[in-house]
Coordinates of C-alpha atoms and ligand atoms in Angstrom, one line a residue:
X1 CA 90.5 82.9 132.3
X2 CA 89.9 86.3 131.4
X3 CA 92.6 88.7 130.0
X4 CA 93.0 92.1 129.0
X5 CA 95.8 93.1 126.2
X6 CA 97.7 96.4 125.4
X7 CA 99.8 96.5 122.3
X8 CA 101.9 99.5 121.2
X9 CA 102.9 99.8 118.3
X10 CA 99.4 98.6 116.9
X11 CA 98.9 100.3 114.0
X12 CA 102.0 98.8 112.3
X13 CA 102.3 95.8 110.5
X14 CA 102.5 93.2 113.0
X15 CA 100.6 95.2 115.8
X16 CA 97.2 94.5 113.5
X17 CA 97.9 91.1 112.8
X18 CA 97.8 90.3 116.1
X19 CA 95.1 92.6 117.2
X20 CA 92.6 90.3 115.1
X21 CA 94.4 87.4 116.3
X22 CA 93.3 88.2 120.2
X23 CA 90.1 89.6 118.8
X24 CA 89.1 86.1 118.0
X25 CA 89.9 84.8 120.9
X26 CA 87.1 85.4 123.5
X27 CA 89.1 85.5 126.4
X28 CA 90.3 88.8 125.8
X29 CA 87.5 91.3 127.1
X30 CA 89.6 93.9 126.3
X31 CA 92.4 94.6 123.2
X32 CA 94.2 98.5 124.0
X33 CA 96.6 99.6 122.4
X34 CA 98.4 103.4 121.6
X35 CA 98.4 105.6 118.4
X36 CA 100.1 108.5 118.0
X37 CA 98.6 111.9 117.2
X38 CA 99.7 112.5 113.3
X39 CA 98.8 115.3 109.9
X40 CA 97.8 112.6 108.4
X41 CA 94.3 111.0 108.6
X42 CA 95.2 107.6 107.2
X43 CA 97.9 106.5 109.9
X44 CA 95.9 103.9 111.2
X45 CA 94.6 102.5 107.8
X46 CA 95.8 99.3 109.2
X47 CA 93.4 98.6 112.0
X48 CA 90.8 100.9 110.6
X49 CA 88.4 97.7 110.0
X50 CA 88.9 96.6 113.9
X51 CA 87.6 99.9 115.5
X52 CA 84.0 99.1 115.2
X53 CA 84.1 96.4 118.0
X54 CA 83.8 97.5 121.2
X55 CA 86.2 95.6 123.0
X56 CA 89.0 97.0 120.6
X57 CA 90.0 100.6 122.6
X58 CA 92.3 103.2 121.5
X59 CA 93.9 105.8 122.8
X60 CA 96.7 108.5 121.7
X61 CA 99.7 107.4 123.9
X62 CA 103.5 107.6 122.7
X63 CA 106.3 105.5 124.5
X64 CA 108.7 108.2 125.0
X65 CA 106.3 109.6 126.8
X66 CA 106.2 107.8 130.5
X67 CA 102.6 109.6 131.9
X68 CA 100.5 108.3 128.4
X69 CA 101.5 104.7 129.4
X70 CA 100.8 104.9 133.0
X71 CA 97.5 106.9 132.2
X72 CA 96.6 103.5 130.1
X73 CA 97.8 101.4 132.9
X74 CA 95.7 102.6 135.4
X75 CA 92.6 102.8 133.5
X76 CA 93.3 98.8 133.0
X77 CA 93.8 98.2 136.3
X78 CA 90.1 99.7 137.0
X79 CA 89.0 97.2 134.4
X80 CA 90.4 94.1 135.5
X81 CA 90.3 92.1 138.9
X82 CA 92.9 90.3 140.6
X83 CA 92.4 87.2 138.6
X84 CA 92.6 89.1 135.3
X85 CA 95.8 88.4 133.0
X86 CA 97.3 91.5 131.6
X87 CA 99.3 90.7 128.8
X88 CA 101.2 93.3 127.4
X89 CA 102.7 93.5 123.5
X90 CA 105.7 95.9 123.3
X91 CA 105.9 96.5 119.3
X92 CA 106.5 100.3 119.4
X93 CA 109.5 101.2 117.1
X94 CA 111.2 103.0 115.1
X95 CA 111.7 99.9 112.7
X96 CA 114.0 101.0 109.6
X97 CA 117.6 99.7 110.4
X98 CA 119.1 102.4 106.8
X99 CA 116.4 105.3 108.8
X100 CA 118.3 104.6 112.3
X101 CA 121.2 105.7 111.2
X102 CA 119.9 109.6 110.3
X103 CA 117.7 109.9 113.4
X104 CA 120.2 107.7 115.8
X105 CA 119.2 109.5 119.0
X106 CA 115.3 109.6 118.8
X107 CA 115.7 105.4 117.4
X108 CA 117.6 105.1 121.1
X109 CA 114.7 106.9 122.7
X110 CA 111.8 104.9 121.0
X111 CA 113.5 101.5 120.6
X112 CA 115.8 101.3 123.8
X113 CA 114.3 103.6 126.5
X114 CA 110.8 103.0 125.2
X115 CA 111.0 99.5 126.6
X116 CA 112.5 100.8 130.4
X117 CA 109.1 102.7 130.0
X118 CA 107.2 100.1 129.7
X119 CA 108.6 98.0 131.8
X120 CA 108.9 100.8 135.1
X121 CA 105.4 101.8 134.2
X122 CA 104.1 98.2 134.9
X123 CA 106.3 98.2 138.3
X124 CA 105.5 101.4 139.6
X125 CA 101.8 100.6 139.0
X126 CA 102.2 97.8 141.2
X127 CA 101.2 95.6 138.4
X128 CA 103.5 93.1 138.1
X129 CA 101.5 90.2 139.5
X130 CA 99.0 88.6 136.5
X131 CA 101.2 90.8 134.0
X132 CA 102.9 89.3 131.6
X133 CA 105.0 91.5 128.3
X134 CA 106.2 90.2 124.7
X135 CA 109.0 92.4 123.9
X136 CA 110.0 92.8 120.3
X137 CA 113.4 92.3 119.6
X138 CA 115.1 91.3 116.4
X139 CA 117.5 89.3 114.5
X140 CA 119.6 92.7 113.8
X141 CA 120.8 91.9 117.6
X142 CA 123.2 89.3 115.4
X143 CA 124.2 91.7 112.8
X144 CA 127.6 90.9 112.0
X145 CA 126.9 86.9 112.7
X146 CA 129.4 84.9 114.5
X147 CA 128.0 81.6 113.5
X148 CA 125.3 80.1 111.2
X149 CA 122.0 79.8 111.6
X150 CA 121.6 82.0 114.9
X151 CA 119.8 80.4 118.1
X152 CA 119.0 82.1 121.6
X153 CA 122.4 81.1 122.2
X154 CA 124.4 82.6 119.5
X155 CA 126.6 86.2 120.6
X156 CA 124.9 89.4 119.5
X157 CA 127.0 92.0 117.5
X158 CA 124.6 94.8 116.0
X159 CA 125.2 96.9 113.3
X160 CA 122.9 100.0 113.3
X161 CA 121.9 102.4 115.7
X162 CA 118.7 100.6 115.5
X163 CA 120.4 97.0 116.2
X164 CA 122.4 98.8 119.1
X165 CA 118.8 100.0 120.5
X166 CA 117.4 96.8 120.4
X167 CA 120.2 95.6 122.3
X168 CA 119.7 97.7 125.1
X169 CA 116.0 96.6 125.0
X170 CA 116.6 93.0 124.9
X171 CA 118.9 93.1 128.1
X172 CA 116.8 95.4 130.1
X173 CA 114.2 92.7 129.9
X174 CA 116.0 90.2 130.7
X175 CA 117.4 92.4 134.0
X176 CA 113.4 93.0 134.9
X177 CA 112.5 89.6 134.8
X178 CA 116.0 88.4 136.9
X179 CA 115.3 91.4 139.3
X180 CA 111.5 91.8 139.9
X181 CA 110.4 88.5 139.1
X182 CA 108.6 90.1 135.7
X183 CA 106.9 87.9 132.9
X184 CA 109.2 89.3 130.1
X185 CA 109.5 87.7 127.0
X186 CA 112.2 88.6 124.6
X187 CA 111.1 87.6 120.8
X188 CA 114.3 87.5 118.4
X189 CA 112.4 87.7 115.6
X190 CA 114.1 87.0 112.0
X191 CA 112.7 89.4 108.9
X192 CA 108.4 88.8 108.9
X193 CA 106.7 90.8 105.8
X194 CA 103.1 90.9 104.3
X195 CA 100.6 92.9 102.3
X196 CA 100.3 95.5 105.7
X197 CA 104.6 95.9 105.7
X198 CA 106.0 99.6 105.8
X199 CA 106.2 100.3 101.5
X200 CA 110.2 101.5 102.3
X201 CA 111.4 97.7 104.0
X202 CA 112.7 95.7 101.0
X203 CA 109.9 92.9 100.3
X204 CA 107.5 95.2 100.1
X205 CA 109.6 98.0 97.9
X206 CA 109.7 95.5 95.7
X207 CA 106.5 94.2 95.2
X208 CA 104.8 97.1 94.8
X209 CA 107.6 98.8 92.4
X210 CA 106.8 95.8 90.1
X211 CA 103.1 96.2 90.3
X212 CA 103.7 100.1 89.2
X213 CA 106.2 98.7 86.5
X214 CA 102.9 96.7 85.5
X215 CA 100.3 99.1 85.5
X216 CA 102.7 101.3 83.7
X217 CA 103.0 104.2 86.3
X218 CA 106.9 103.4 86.9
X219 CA 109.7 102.7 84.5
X220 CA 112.0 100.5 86.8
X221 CA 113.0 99.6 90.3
X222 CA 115.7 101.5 91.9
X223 CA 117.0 99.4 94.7
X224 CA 120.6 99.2 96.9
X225 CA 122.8 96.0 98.0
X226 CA 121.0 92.9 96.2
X227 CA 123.6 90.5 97.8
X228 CA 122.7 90.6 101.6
X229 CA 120.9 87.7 102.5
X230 CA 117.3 87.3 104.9
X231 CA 115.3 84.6 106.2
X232 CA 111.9 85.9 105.7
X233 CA 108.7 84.5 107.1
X234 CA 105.1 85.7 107.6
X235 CA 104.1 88.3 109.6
X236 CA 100.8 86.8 110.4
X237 CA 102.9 83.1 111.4
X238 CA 105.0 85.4 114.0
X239 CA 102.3 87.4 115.6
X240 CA 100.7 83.6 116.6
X241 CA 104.3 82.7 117.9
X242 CA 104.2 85.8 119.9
X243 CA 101.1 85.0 121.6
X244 CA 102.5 81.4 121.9
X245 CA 105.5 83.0 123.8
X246 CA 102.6 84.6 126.5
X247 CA 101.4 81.4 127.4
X248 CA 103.9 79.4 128.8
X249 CA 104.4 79.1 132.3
X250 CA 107.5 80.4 132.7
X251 CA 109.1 83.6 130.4
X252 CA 111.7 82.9 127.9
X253 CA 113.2 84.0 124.6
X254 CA 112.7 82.6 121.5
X255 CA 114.1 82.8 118.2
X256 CA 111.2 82.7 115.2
X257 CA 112.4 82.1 111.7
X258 CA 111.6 80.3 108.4
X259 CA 115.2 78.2 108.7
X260 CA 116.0 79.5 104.8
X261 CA 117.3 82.7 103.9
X262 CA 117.6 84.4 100.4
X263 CA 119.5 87.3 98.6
X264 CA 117.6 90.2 97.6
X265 CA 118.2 89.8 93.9
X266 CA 116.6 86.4 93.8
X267 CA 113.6 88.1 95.3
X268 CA 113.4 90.6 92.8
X269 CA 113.8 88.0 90.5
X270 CA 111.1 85.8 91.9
X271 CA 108.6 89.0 92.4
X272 CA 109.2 89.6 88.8
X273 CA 108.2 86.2 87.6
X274 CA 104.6 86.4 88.5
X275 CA 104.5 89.4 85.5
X276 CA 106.1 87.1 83.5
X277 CA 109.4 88.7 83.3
X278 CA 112.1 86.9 83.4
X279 CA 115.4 89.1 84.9
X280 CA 118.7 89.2 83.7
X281 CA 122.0 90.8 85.7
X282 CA 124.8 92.5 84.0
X283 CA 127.2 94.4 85.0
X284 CA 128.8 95.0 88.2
X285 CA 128.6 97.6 91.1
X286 CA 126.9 100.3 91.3
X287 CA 126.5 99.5 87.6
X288 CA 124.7 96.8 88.0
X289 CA 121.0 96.5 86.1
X290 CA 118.5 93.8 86.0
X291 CA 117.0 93.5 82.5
X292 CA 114.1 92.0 81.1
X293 CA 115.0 88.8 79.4
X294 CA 112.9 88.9 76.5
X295 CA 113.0 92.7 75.5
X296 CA 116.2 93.7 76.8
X297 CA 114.6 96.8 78.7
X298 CA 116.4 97.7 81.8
X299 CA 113.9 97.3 85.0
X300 CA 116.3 97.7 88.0
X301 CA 118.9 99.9 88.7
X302 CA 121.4 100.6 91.9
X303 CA 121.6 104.1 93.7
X304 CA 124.0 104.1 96.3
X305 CA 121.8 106.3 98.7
X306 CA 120.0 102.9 99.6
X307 CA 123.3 100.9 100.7
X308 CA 123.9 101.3 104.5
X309 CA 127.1 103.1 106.5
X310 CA 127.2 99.2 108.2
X311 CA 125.6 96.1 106.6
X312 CA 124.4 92.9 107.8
X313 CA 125.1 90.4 105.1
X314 CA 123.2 87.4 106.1
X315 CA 121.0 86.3 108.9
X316 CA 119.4 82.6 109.2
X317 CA 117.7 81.9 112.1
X318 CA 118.0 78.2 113.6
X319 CA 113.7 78.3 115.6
X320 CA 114.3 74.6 117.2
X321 CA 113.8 76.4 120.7
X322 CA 110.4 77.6 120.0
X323 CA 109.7 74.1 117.9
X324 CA 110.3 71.9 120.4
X325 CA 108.8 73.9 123.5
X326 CA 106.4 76.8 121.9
X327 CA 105.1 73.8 119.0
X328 CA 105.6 76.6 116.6
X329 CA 106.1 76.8 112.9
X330 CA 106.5 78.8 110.2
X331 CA 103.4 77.9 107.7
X332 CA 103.9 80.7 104.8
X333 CA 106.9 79.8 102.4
X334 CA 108.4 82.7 100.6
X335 CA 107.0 81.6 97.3
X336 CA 103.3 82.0 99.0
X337 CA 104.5 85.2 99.9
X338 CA 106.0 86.6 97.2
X339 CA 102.3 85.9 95.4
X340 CA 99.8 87.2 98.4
X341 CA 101.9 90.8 97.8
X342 CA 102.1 91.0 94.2
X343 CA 98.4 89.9 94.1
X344 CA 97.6 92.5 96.6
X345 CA 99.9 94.9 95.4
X346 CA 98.9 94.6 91.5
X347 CA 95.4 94.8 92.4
X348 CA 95.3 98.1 94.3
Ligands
NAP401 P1 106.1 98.8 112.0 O1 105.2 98.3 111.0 O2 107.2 99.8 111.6 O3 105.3 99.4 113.2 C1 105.9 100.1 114.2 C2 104.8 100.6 115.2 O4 105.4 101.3 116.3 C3 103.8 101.5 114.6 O5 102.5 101.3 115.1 C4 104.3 102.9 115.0 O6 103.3 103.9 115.1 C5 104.7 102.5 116.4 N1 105.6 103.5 117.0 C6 106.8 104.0 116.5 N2 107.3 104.9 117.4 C7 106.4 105.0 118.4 C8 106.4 105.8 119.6 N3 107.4 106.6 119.9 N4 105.4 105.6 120.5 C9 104.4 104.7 120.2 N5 104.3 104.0 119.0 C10 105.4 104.1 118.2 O7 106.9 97.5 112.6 P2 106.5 96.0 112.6 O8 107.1 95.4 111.4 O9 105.1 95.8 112.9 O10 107.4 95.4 113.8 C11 106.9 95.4 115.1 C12 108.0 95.3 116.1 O11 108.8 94.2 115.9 C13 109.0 96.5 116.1 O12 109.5 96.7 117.4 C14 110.1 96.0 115.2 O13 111.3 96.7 115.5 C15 110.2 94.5 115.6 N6 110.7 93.6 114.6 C16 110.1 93.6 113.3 C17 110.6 92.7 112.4 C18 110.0 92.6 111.0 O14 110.7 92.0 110.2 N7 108.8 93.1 110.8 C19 111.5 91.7 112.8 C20 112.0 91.8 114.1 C21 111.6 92.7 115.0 P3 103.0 104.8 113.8 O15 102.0 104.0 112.9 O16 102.3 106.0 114.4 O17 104.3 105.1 113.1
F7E402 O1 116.4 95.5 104.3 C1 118.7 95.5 101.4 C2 119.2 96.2 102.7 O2 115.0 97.4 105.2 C3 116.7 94.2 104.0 C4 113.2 95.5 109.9 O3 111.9 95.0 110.0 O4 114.1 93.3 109.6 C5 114.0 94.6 109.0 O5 115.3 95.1 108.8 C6 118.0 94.1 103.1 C7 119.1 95.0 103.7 O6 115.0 95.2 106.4 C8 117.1 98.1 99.5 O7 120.5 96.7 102.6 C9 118.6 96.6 99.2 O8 120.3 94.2 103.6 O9 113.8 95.4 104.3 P1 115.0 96.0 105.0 P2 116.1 94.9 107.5 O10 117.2 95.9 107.5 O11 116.5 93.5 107.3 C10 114.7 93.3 110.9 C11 114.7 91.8 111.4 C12 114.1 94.3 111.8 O12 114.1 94.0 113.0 C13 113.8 95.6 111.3 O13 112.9 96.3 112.1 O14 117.7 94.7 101.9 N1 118.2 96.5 100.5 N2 118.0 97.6 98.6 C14 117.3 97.4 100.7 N3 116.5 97.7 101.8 C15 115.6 98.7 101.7 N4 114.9 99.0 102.7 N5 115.5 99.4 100.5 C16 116.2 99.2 99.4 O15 116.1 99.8 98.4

């Protein structure tokens, strides 16, 4: 069967993951996807290596903006016959939960009313038939959890601006697919991190603060709440369960997730290791520093500009749904992860 894909949001982390994930799949004759016009040359450094293949197509498109998307739409629809499966990926985002909270209005615009775009873009274009959309919401829908582990079943009560956003998102799916009869899929994805995540989410902060501690280019990590917990998986293991999510017969939502969750300071402490530094906590508060076992030097500290006006102190997602009908896993642990950045990270 032949298929064409559009992905916005492709030049972030998960967005290139899966852009060489349909790139090896034959079927698709074409991958699209949006970037967004920026100062700085190197804003697509992540799918930079994908743009020599012709069937890979860019164009400068922004969800806020309602004519870019239906512009791409109708150029698909001269590619593609009646037969052809449009599959859509919805990734666009403002993404930082702490960043939401400064720039509240434009994270409702991008995160909320950036999927009604989508969505009414595909309608209008009359290109619902054959079309089918993965739309990217999160486990900050459970924020302040009413029960542990979350499933699809488990009541949403977000926490940021960004949380709130997604909200919206997930529910206007939901009333497309109820209403017209659309393909929507809503993916309530727990915390997914790599080599390719945004250097400001917390994984990632990490990992390369240590491998600047290593090469001597930083004296210590400056971090915010170490006690809030995540279950963090493999963005590469949650792209595939996207894709899985597209080829059902029927659209769902499905919660991915690893099943485990950890606090931040046992990250640290974990990232830390693989220099061969073992980390000590004293104190308390914003007090608190992590020090280096064997020399006493002081390698992490707290500033309270990182803690956020609302926190979410734990998520754990419970994936059985997607287990039992998707056949999806998780196959990254966090230990594998923990090395693949600090070997990446330490090396560049
Ligand atoms: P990311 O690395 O921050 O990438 C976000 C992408 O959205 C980038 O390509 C960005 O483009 C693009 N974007 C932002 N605003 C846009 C706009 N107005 N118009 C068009 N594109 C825009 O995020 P990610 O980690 O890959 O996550 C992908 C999606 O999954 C997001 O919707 C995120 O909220 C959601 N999610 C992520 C996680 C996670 O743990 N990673 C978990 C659950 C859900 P630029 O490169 O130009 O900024
Ligand atoms: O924070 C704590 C912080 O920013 C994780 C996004 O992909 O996952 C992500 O959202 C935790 C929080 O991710 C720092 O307070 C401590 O408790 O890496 P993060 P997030 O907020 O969980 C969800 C599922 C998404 O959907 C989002 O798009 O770590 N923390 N110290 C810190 N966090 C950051 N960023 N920086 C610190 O210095």
């Amino acid at each position: 069967m032949e298929k064409i894909a559009f992905i916005t949001g492709i030049t972030g982390q998960d967005g290139s993951y899966l852009s060489e994930l349909l790139l090896s799949k034959q079927e698709y004759k074409y991958i699209f996807g949006i970037i967004r016009r920026s100062s700085k040359f190197d804003s697509s450094s992540r799918i930079d290596h994908l743009t020599s293949n012709p069937r890979f197509i860019l164009k400068y498109g922004d969800v806020t903006d309602s004519y870019s998307i239906i512009n791409i739409l109708k150029h698909i629809s001269t590619l593609k016959t009646d037969d052809t499966v449009l599959e859509i990926y919805h990734l666009a985002a403002q993404s930082h939960v702490q960043i939401s909270f400064e720039i509240p209005e434009y994270t409702g615009q991008v995160d909320a009313v950036g999927t009604l775009k989508i969505l009414e873009a595909v309608r209008i274009c009359g290109m619902i038939k054959n079309t089918r959309i993965y739309n990217a919401t999160t486990s900050e829908l459970y924020g302040k959890v009413v029960e542990s582990p979350q499933t699809e079943n488990t009541p949403f009560y977000p926490r940021s601006p960004y949380g709130v956003a997604k909200l919206y998102s997930y529910w206007i799916a939901k009333n497309y697919r109820e209403a017209y009869d659309m393909f929507v899929c809503n993916g309530i994805l727990f915390n997914h991190t790599s080599p390719r995540r945004g250097e400001n989410f917390i994984l990632r902060k990490i990992t390369l603060g240590i491998s600047k501690i290593y090469k001597g280019t930083e004296t210590k990590l400056v971090l915010g709440n170490l006690d809030s917990q995540r279950d963090l998986g493999h963005a590469k293991d949650y792209v595939y369960g996207m894709w899985l999510m597209l080829q059902q017969d029927a659209p769902d939502d499905f919660v991915l997730s690893t099943g485990k969750m950890y606090k931040i300071r046992h990250l640290v402490e974990k990232a830390f290791k693989h220099i061969n530094i073992d980390i000590v906590w004293e104190g308390s508060g914003l007090d608190e520093v992590g020090v280096d076992k064997k020399t006493g030097r002081v390698l992490v500290t707290i500033d309270k500009k990182y803690f956020r006006p609302a926190e979410v102190d734990e998520l754990l997602g419970d994936c059985t749904k997607a287990k039992t009908i998707l056949k999806w896993h998780h196959h990254y642990e966090i230990d594998d992860i923990i090395k693949e950045m600090m070997d990446f990270d330490c090396k560049n």
